[in-house]
PDB file of C-alpha atoms in Angstrom:
ATOM      1  CA  MET H   1     -11.329  27.107 -31.428  1.00 38.00           C
ATOM      2  CA  THR H   2      -9.291  23.929 -31.988  1.00 38.00           C
ATOM      3  CA  GLU H   3     -10.719  20.455 -32.588  1.00 44.00           C
ATOM      4  CA  GLU H   4      -9.621  17.512 -30.493  1.00 44.00           C
ATOM      5  CA  LEU H   5      -6.501  15.686 -31.601  1.00 43.00           C
ATOM      6  CA  THR H   6      -6.876  12.262 -33.182  1.00 47.00           C
ATOM      7  CA  THR H   7      -4.438   9.369 -33.173  1.00 47.00           C
ATOM      8  CA  SER H   8      -3.988   9.469 -36.954  1.00 69.00           C
ATOM      9  CA  THR H   9      -2.652  12.327 -39.069  1.00 79.00           C
ATOM     10  CA  PRO H  10      -5.627  14.298 -40.472  1.00 89.00           C
ATOM     11  CA  GLU H  11      -5.657  14.976 -44.216  1.00 94.00           C
ATOM     12  CA  ILE H  12      -6.309  18.690 -43.631  1.00 97.00           C
ATOM     13  CA  VAL H  13      -5.481  20.759 -40.554  1.00 97.00           C
ATOM     14  CA  VAL H  14      -6.312  24.463 -40.229  1.00 97.00           C
ATOM     15  CA  GLU H  15      -5.037  26.038 -37.008  1.00 97.00           C
ATOM     16  CA  ASN H  16      -6.087  29.491 -35.830  1.00 97.00           C
ATOM     17  CA  VAL H  17      -6.132  30.893 -39.361  1.00 97.00           C
ATOM     18  CA  SER H  18      -7.088  34.499 -40.037  1.00 96.00           C
ATOM     19  CA  LYS H  19      -7.126  36.262 -43.391  1.00 96.00           C
ATOM     20  CA  ARG H  20      -7.250  39.965 -44.187  1.00 94.00           C
ATOM     21  CA  TYR H  21      -7.346  41.545 -47.653  1.00 91.00           C
ATOM     22  CA  LYS H  22      -5.919  44.931 -48.593  1.00 85.00           C
ATOM     23  CA  THR H  23      -8.313  47.388 -50.212  1.00 78.00           C
ATOM     24  CA  ALA H  24      -7.418  49.839 -52.976  1.00 77.00           C
ATOM     25  CA  ALA H  25      -7.247  52.533 -50.305  1.00 76.00           C
ATOM     26  CA  GLY H  26      -4.567  50.580 -48.464  1.00 75.00           C
ATOM     27  CA  GLU H  27      -6.861  49.499 -45.635  1.00 75.00           C
ATOM     28  CA  THR H  28      -7.436  45.871 -44.657  1.00 85.00           C
ATOM     29  CA  THR H  29     -10.702  43.932 -44.686  1.00 89.00           C
ATOM     30  CA  PRO H  30     -11.001  40.799 -42.524  1.00 92.00           C
ATOM     31  CA  ALA H  31     -12.347  37.651 -44.212  1.00 94.00           C
ATOM     32  CA  LEU H  32     -11.627  34.927 -41.631  1.00 96.00           C
ATOM     33  CA  ALA H  33     -10.875  35.149 -37.911  1.00 95.00           C
ATOM     34  CA  ASP H  34      -9.147  32.400 -35.914  1.00 95.00           C
ATOM     35  CA  VAL H  35     -10.569  29.451 -37.865  1.00 96.00           C
ATOM     36  CA  SER H  36      -9.539  25.898 -36.926  1.00 96.00           C
ATOM     37  CA  LEU H  37     -10.685  22.589 -38.382  1.00 95.00           C
ATOM     38  CA  ARG H  38      -9.555  19.062 -39.113  1.00 95.00           C
ATOM     39  CA  VAL H  39     -10.650  16.811 -41.950  1.00 96.00           C
ATOM     40  CA  GLU H  40      -9.790  13.133 -41.710  1.00 96.00           C
ATOM     41  CA  SER H  41      -8.592  11.056 -44.646  1.00 95.00           C
ATOM     42  CA  GLY H  42     -11.546   9.907 -46.761  1.00 96.00           C
ATOM     43  CA  GLU H  43     -13.997  12.193 -44.979  1.00 97.00           C
ATOM     44  CA  PHE H  44     -16.644  14.285 -46.773  1.00 97.00           C
ATOM     45  CA  VAL H  45     -16.956  17.661 -45.027  1.00 97.00           C
ATOM     46  CA  THR H  46     -19.203  20.472 -46.238  1.00 97.00           C
ATOM     47  CA  VAL H  47     -18.829  24.157 -45.364  1.00 96.00           C
ATOM     48  CA  ILE H  48     -21.985  26.276 -45.151  1.00 94.00           C
ATOM     49  CA  GLY H  49     -22.767  29.767 -43.921  1.00 89.00           C
ATOM     50  CA  PRO H  50     -24.218  33.101 -45.041  1.00 87.00           C
ATOM     51  CA  SER H  51     -22.744  35.052 -47.937  1.00 86.00           C
ATOM     52  CA  GLY H  52     -19.556  36.888 -47.041  1.00 86.00           C
ATOM     53  CA  CYS H  53     -18.525  34.581 -44.198  1.00 90.00           C
ATOM     54  CA  GLY H  54     -15.329  33.425 -45.937  1.00 93.00           C
ATOM     55  CA  LYS H  55     -16.241  29.985 -47.292  1.00 94.00           C
ATOM     56  CA  THR H  56     -14.446  30.502 -50.598  1.00 94.00           C
ATOM     57  CA  THR H  57     -11.490  32.145 -48.857  1.00 95.00           C
ATOM     58  CA  LEU H  58     -11.116  29.061 -46.650  1.00 97.00           C
ATOM     59  CA  VAL H  59     -11.073  26.704 -49.641  1.00 96.00           C
ATOM     60  CA  ARG H  60      -8.587  28.892 -51.516  1.00 96.00           C
ATOM     61  CA  LEU H  61      -6.293  28.945 -48.482  1.00 97.00           C
ATOM     62  CA  ILE H  62      -6.338  25.144 -48.258  1.00 97.00           C
ATOM     63  CA  GLY H  63      -5.769  24.944 -52.006  1.00 96.00           C
ATOM     64  CA  GLY H  64      -2.699  27.153 -51.661  1.00 96.00           C
ATOM     65  CA  LEU H  65      -4.161  29.907 -53.867  1.00 95.00           C
ATOM     66  CA  GLU H  66      -4.106  32.337 -50.929  1.00 95.00           C
ATOM     67  CA  THR H  67      -1.795  32.719 -47.943  1.00 96.00           C
ATOM     68  CA  PRO H  68      -3.117  33.300 -44.420  1.00 96.00           C
ATOM     69  CA  THR H  69      -2.447  36.528 -42.556  1.00 96.00           C
ATOM     70  CA  SER H  70      -1.858  34.394 -39.472  1.00 96.00           C
ATOM     71  CA  GLY H  71      -2.200  30.770 -38.440  1.00 97.00           C
ATOM     72  CA  ARG H  72      -1.092  27.502 -40.031  1.00 96.00           C
ATOM     73  CA  LEU H  73      -2.433  25.074 -42.630  1.00 97.00           C
ATOM     74  CA  ARG H  74      -1.195  21.521 -43.232  1.00 96.00           C
ATOM     75  CA  THR H  75      -2.116  18.648 -45.477  1.00 96.00           C
ATOM     76  CA  ASN H  76      -1.145  15.152 -44.368  1.00 93.00           C
ATOM     77  CA  GLY H  77       1.258  16.741 -41.886  1.00 93.00           C
ATOM     78  CA  THR H  78       3.008  18.969 -44.455  1.00 95.00           C
ATOM     79  CA  PRO H  79       2.671  22.781 -44.323  1.00 96.00           C
ATOM     80  CA  ILE H  80       0.639  24.275 -47.166  1.00 97.00           C
ATOM     81  CA  THR H  81       2.764  26.897 -48.913  1.00 94.00           C
ATOM     82  CA  GLY H  82       1.083  26.904 -52.322  1.00 95.00           C
ATOM     83  CA  PRO H  83      -0.853  24.716 -54.762  1.00 94.00           C
ATOM     84  CA  GLY H  84       0.172  21.069 -54.972  1.00 92.00           C
ATOM     85  CA  PRO H  85      -0.754  17.858 -56.797  1.00 90.00           C
ATOM     86  CA  ASP H  86      -2.150  16.462 -53.542  1.00 94.00           C
ATOM     87  CA  ARG H  87      -5.041  18.980 -53.765  1.00 95.00           C
ATOM     88  CA  ALA H  88      -7.309  19.591 -56.750  1.00 94.00           C
ATOM     89  CA  MET H  89      -9.994  22.257 -57.018  1.00 93.00           C
ATOM     90  CA  VAL H  90     -13.382  22.208 -58.748  1.00 92.00           C
ATOM     91  CA  PHE H  91     -15.092  25.592 -59.048  1.00 88.00           C
ATOM     92  CA  GLN H  92     -18.632  26.772 -59.778  1.00 83.00           C
ATOM     93  CA  GLU H  93     -17.451  28.109 -63.123  1.00 83.00           C
ATOM     94  CA  TYR H  94     -16.241  25.334 -65.377  1.00 79.00           C
ATOM     95  CA  HIS H  95     -12.851  26.825 -66.320  1.00 85.00           C
ATOM     96  CA  LEU H  96     -12.502  24.482 -69.295  1.00 92.00           C
ATOM     97  CA  PHE H  97     -10.214  25.421 -72.177  1.00 94.00           C
ATOM     98  CA  PRO H  98     -12.645  26.021 -75.070  1.00 95.00           C
ATOM     99  CA  TRP H  99     -10.029  25.212 -77.736  1.00 96.00           C
ATOM    100  CA  LEU H 100      -9.353  21.749 -76.253  1.00 96.00           C
ATOM    101  CA  THR H 101     -11.514  18.658 -76.539  1.00 96.00           C
ATOM    102  CA  VAL H 102     -12.942  16.898 -73.504  1.00 96.00           C
ATOM    103  CA  ARG H 103     -10.079  14.404 -73.645  1.00 96.00           C
ATOM    104  CA  GLU H 104      -7.471  17.171 -73.884  1.00 95.00           C
ATOM    105  CA  ASN H 105      -9.028  19.126 -71.011  1.00 95.00           C
ATOM    106  CA  VAL H 106      -8.914  16.081 -68.744  1.00 95.00           C
ATOM    107  CA  GLU H 107      -5.358  15.342 -69.871  1.00 95.00           C
ATOM    108  CA  PHE H 108      -4.100  18.870 -69.217  1.00 91.00           C
ATOM    109  CA  GLY H 109      -2.853  18.377 -65.665  1.00 88.00           C
ATOM    110  CA  LEU H 110      -1.134  15.116 -66.615  1.00 91.00           C
ATOM    111  CA  VAL H 111       0.753  16.873 -69.409  1.00 88.00           C
ATOM    112  CA  GLU H 112       1.856  19.519 -66.901  1.00 83.00           C
ATOM    113  CA  GLN H 113       3.165  16.709 -64.668  1.00 86.00           C
ATOM    114  CA  ASP H 114       5.084  15.239 -67.629  1.00 83.00           C
ATOM    115  CA  ILE H 115       3.280  11.892 -67.388  1.00 87.00           C
ATOM    116  CA  ASP H 116       4.112   9.360 -70.105  1.00 89.00           C
ATOM    117  CA  GLU H 117       1.737   9.561 -73.103  1.00 90.00           C
ATOM    118  CA  SER H 118       0.538   5.961 -72.796  1.00 92.00           C
ATOM    119  CA  GLU H 119      -0.149   6.370 -69.072  1.00 93.00           C
ATOM    120  CA  ARG H 120      -1.955   9.649 -69.786  1.00 92.00           C
ATOM    121  CA  ALA H 121      -4.226   7.966 -72.307  1.00 94.00           C
ATOM    122  CA  ASP H 122      -5.105   5.176 -69.886  1.00 94.00           C
ATOM    123  CA  ARG H 123      -5.738   7.605 -67.041  1.00 93.00           C
ATOM    124  CA  VAL H 124      -7.937   9.893 -69.144  1.00 95.00           C
ATOM    125  CA  ALA H 125      -9.973   6.952 -70.428  1.00 95.00           C
ATOM    126  CA  GLU H 126     -10.461   5.757 -66.843  1.00 93.00           C
ATOM    127  CA  MET H 127     -11.632   9.195 -65.665  1.00 93.00           C
ATOM    128  CA  LEU H 128     -14.007   9.717 -68.570  1.00 94.00           C
ATOM    129  CA  ASP H 129     -15.532   6.322 -67.879  1.00 92.00           C
ATOM    130  CA  LEU H 130     -15.839   7.235 -64.196  1.00 90.00           C
ATOM    131  CA  VAL H 131     -17.860  10.386 -64.961  1.00 91.00           C
ATOM    132  CA  GLY H 132     -19.815   8.789 -67.816  1.00 91.00           C
ATOM    133  CA  LEU H 133     -18.371  10.826 -70.681  1.00 94.00           C
ATOM    134  CA  SER H 134     -16.404   8.266 -72.669  1.00 95.00           C
ATOM    135  CA  ASP H 135     -18.617   8.917 -75.689  1.00 95.00           C
ATOM    136  CA  ARG H 136     -17.902  12.670 -75.594  1.00 95.00           C
ATOM    137  CA  ALA H 137     -14.104  12.489 -75.492  1.00 96.00           C
ATOM    138  CA  ASP H 138     -13.690  14.302 -78.815  1.00 96.00           C
ATOM    139  CA  ALA H 139     -16.346  16.960 -78.172  1.00 97.00           C
ATOM    140  CA  TYR H 140     -15.503  20.574 -77.381  1.00 96.00           C
ATOM    141  CA  PRO H 141     -16.880  22.417 -74.312  1.00 94.00           C
ATOM    142  CA  SER H 142     -19.263  24.446 -76.494  1.00 95.00           C
ATOM    143  CA  GLU H 143     -20.972  21.182 -77.452  1.00 96.00           C
ATOM    144  CA  LEU H 144     -21.667  20.141 -73.846  1.00 94.00           C
ATOM    145  CA  SER H 145     -24.436  20.869 -71.375  1.00 92.00           C
ATOM    146  CA  GLY H 146     -23.633  22.565 -68.080  1.00 90.00           C
ATOM    147  CA  GLY H 147     -23.774  19.272 -66.226  1.00 90.00           C
ATOM    148  CA  MET H 148     -21.403  17.654 -68.703  1.00 93.00           C
ATOM    149  CA  LYS H 149     -18.956  20.539 -68.396  1.00 93.00           C
ATOM    150  CA  GLN H 150     -18.886  20.154 -64.632  1.00 91.00           C
ATOM    151  CA  ARG H 151     -18.273  16.413 -64.994  1.00 91.00           C
ATOM    152  CA  VAL H 152     -15.316  17.218 -67.263  1.00 94.00           C
ATOM    153  CA  GLY H 153     -14.000  19.553 -64.559  1.00 92.00           C
ATOM    154  CA  LEU H 154     -14.364  16.782 -61.990  1.00 92.00           C
ATOM    155  CA  ALA H 155     -12.616  14.280 -64.260  1.00 93.00           C
ATOM    156  CA  ARG H 156      -9.752  16.737 -64.819  1.00 93.00           C
ATOM    157  CA  ALA H 157      -9.370  17.203 -61.063  1.00 92.00           C
ATOM    158  CA  LEU H 158      -9.414  13.449 -60.422  1.00 92.00           C
ATOM    159  CA  ALA H 159      -7.002  12.651 -63.258  1.00 92.00           C
ATOM    160  CA  VAL H 160      -3.984  13.901 -61.294  1.00 91.00           C
ATOM    161  CA  ASP H 161      -4.999  11.540 -58.456  1.00 92.00           C
ATOM    162  CA  PRO H 162      -5.106  14.093 -55.625  1.00 94.00           C
ATOM    163  CA  ALA H 163      -5.643  13.033 -52.034  1.00 95.00           C
ATOM    164  CA  VAL H 164      -8.023  15.972 -51.525  1.00 96.00           C
ATOM    165  CA  LEU H 165     -10.839  17.401 -53.654  1.00 96.00           C
ATOM    166  CA  LEU H 166     -11.693  21.026 -52.864  1.00 97.00           C
ATOM    167  CA  MET H 167     -15.097  21.890 -54.350  1.00 96.00           C
ATOM    168  CA  ASP H 168     -16.366  25.473 -54.238  1.00 94.00           C
ATOM    169  CA  GLU H 169     -20.105  25.419 -55.048  1.00 92.00           C
ATOM    170  CA  PRO H 170     -19.439  23.121 -58.015  1.00 89.00           C
ATOM    171  CA  PHE H 171     -23.129  22.608 -58.843  1.00 87.00           C
ATOM    172  CA  GLY H 172     -24.224  26.224 -58.488  1.00 83.00           C
ATOM    173  CA  SER H 173     -24.422  26.853 -62.246  1.00 77.00           C
ATOM    174  CA  VAL H 174     -26.716  23.943 -63.192  1.00 81.00           C
ATOM    175  CA  ASP H 175     -30.454  23.372 -62.929  1.00 84.00           C
ATOM    176  CA  ALA H 176     -32.028  21.515 -59.995  1.00 85.00           C
ATOM    177  CA  GLN H 177     -32.500  18.190 -61.794  1.00 87.00           C
ATOM    178  CA  THR H 178     -28.924  18.140 -63.088  1.00 85.00           C
ATOM    179  CA  ARG H 179     -27.727  19.128 -59.634  1.00 86.00           C
ATOM    180  CA  ARG H 180     -29.402  16.069 -58.087  1.00 87.00           C
ATOM    181  CA  HIS H 181     -27.829  13.799 -60.700  1.00 87.00           C
ATOM    182  CA  LEU H 182     -24.386  15.310 -60.100  1.00 88.00           C
ATOM    183  CA  ARG H 183     -24.738  14.850 -56.342  1.00 90.00           C
ATOM    184  CA  GLY H 184     -25.392  11.159 -56.831  1.00 90.00           C
ATOM    185  CA  GLU H 185     -22.487  10.801 -59.233  1.00 90.00           C
ATOM    186  CA  LEU H 186     -20.167  12.637 -56.843  1.00 92.00           C
ATOM    187  CA  LEU H 187     -21.101  10.315 -53.979  1.00 94.00           C
ATOM    188  CA  ASP H 188     -20.506   7.278 -56.195  1.00 92.00           C
ATOM    189  CA  ILE H 189     -17.081   8.623 -57.210  1.00 90.00           C
ATOM    190  CA  TRP H 190     -16.219   9.480 -53.603  1.00 94.00           C
ATOM    191  CA  ALA H 191     -17.163   5.975 -52.464  1.00 93.00           C
ATOM    192  CA  GLU H 192     -15.149   4.395 -55.284  1.00 91.00           C
ATOM    193  CA  THR H 193     -12.013   6.539 -54.959  1.00 91.00           C
ATOM    194  CA  GLY H 194     -11.862   7.207 -51.205  1.00 93.00           C
ATOM    195  CA  LYS H 195     -10.864  10.834 -51.757  1.00 95.00           C
ATOM    196  CA  THR H 196     -11.052  13.404 -48.983  1.00 97.00           C
ATOM    197  CA  VAL H 197     -13.611  16.051 -49.968  1.00 97.00           C
ATOM    198  CA  LEU H 198     -14.081  19.593 -48.670  1.00 97.00           C
ATOM    199  CA  PHE H 199     -17.250  20.939 -50.288  1.00 97.00           C
ATOM    200  CA  VAL H 200     -18.749  24.447 -50.166  1.00 96.00           C
ATOM    201  CA  THR H 201     -22.458  25.048 -50.767  1.00 94.00           C
ATOM    202  CA  HIS H 202     -25.316  27.433 -49.960  1.00 89.00           C
ATOM    203  CA  ASP H 203     -27.782  24.538 -50.337  1.00 91.00           C
ATOM    204  CA  ILE H 204     -28.631  23.106 -46.891  1.00 92.00           C
ATOM    205  CA  GLU H 205     -30.301  19.973 -48.308  1.00 93.00           C
ATOM    206  CA  GLU H 206     -27.204  19.372 -50.411  1.00 94.00           C
ATOM    207  CA  ALA H 207     -25.035  19.561 -47.301  1.00 95.00           C
ATOM    208  CA  VAL H 208     -27.207  16.981 -45.520  1.00 96.00           C
ATOM    209  CA  ALA H 209     -27.390  14.731 -48.580  1.00 95.00           C
ATOM    210  CA  LEU H 210     -23.620  14.602 -49.089  1.00 96.00           C
ATOM    211  CA  SER H 211     -21.735  15.071 -45.858  1.00 96.00           C
ATOM    212  CA  ASP H 212     -20.177  13.141 -43.015  1.00 97.00           C
ATOM    213  CA  ARG H 213     -19.853  16.458 -41.177  1.00 97.00           C
ATOM    214  CA  VAL H 214     -20.971  20.036 -41.769  1.00 96.00           C
ATOM    215  CA  LEU H 215     -18.916  23.055 -40.726  1.00 95.00           C
ATOM    216  CA  VAL H 216     -21.029  26.175 -40.094  1.00 94.00           C
ATOM    217  CA  LEU H 217     -19.240  29.491 -40.577  1.00 93.00           C
ATOM    218  CA  ASN H 218     -20.643  32.668 -39.099  1.00 88.00           C
ATOM    219  CA  GLY H 219     -20.219  36.396 -39.585  1.00 84.00           C
ATOM    220  CA  SER H 220     -17.811  38.647 -41.395  1.00 84.00           C
ATOM    221  CA  PRO H 221     -15.016  37.930 -40.721  1.00 91.00           C
ATOM    222  CA  GLY H 222     -15.966  34.279 -40.680  1.00 91.00           C
ATOM    223  CA  TRP H 223     -15.448  32.057 -37.653  1.00 93.00           C
ATOM    224  CA  VAL H 224     -16.507  28.498 -36.886  1.00 92.00           C
ATOM    225  CA  ARG H 225     -19.885  28.597 -35.172  1.00 90.00           C
ATOM    226  CA  ASP H 226     -20.654  24.878 -35.201  1.00 92.00           C
ATOM    227  CA  ARG H 227     -19.597  21.427 -36.375  1.00 93.00           C
ATOM    228  CA  ILE H 228     -22.449  19.015 -36.986  1.00 94.00           C
ATOM    229  CA  ARG H 229     -22.084  15.304 -37.744  1.00 95.00           C
ATOM    230  CA  ILE H 230     -24.643  13.861 -40.178  1.00 95.00           C
ATOM    231  CA  ASP H 231     -25.315  10.366 -38.820  1.00 93.00           C
ATOM    232  CA  LEU H 232     -27.622   9.149 -41.585  1.00 94.00           C
ATOM    233  CA  ASP H 233     -27.209   6.033 -43.700  1.00 92.00           C
ATOM    234  CA  ARG H 234     -26.573   6.507 -47.397  1.00 89.00           C
ATOM    235  CA  PRO H 235     -28.313   6.827 -49.804  1.00 88.00           C
ATOM    236  CA  ARG H 236     -30.276   9.573 -48.068  1.00 91.00           C
ATOM    237  CA  ASP H 237     -33.929  10.326 -48.759  1.00 91.00           C
ATOM    238  CA  ARG H 238     -34.777  14.008 -48.392  1.00 90.00           C
ATOM    239  CA  THR H 239     -38.401  13.074 -47.535  1.00 92.00           C
ATOM    240  CA  ASP H 240     -37.249  10.992 -44.570  1.00 94.00           C
ATOM    241  CA  ASP H 241     -38.036  12.449 -41.130  1.00 94.00           C
ATOM    242  CA  ALA H 242     -34.412  12.205 -39.962  1.00 94.00           C
ATOM    243  CA  PHE H 243     -33.219  14.012 -43.107  1.00 95.00           C
ATOM    244  CA  ILE H 244     -35.765  16.787 -42.599  1.00 95.00           C
ATOM    245  CA  GLU H 245     -34.769  17.084 -38.941  1.00 94.00           C
ATOM    246  CA  GLN H 246     -31.085  17.489 -39.851  1.00 93.00           C
ATOM    247  CA  THR H 247     -31.958  20.058 -42.516  1.00 94.00           C
ATOM    248  CA  GLU H 248     -34.027  22.096 -40.074  1.00 92.00           C
ATOM    249  CA  ARG H 249     -31.228  21.926 -37.509  1.00 88.00           C
ATOM    250  CA  LEU H 250     -28.772  23.388 -39.995  1.00 90.00           C
ATOM    251  CA  LEU H 251     -31.258  26.040 -41.104  1.00 88.00           C
ATOM    252  CA  GLU H 252     -31.614  27.112 -37.474  1.00 85.00           C
ATOM    253  CA  ARG H 253     -27.846  27.506 -37.208  1.00 80.00           C
ATOM    254  CA  ILE H 254     -27.720  29.568 -40.416  1.00 78.00           C
ATOM    255  CA  ASP H 255     -30.650  31.733 -39.234  1.00 69.00           C
ATOM    256  CA  ALA H 256     -28.854  32.236 -35.925  1.00 63.00           C
ATOM    257  CA  ASN H 257     -25.787  33.370 -37.884  1.00 50.00           C
ATOM    258  CA  GLU H 258     -27.762  36.100 -39.595  1.00 50.00           C
ATOM    259  CA  ARG H 259     -29.275  37.671 -36.470  1.00 41.00           C
TER     260      ARG H 259
END
């Protein structure tokens, strides 16, 4: 299944991608089957689907952490052959370096890119201000709440100024109230920076609250069952009838996947 071509170059293109993993016994297990999608520059697209349908595999392929068994992946017209500074990943687990301060964690990618020290300092200060953690710059991860740790991870990803943010259930490890706050902060950052976001979640309301479009994966191996545009003004009220209607529509598609 291939989406219609657009006149501009999409930020992400996945064409007929399949992925199989080798087992310890030497057999292969399929994870994705003939998946195609396009994400436009500045778009917020969320991937949902039942467990085991390949959502994380898809994000890792786009991030260059995995290679497809067949098919092609491109970012801004360039083939994806591995990780690159144009794509940054934020995971459910925080993956912060416990021996580094908040400032040093955010700075890490800039050091790897050999950015000038003065420019690094300015960039880190800007990112910490963006995620509201300027006052915790000298704290260590052990001194932070779960929500703060995830904001540090987001700041670290944004510091290298990627065109694309790949987010694999980034709010799955925090409580419901913190999750709502982080959603709002993410939308504010997305609006301010204009980044392209590909977001994975199991939370249907979260998908409706955040997305321009939702990609529904089905089955194992995963394939694209549906693409649904969320035509609701932001900010979105989950008690609004249109919001509830969109949520129920997505739930029906997920339920259909599981039959």
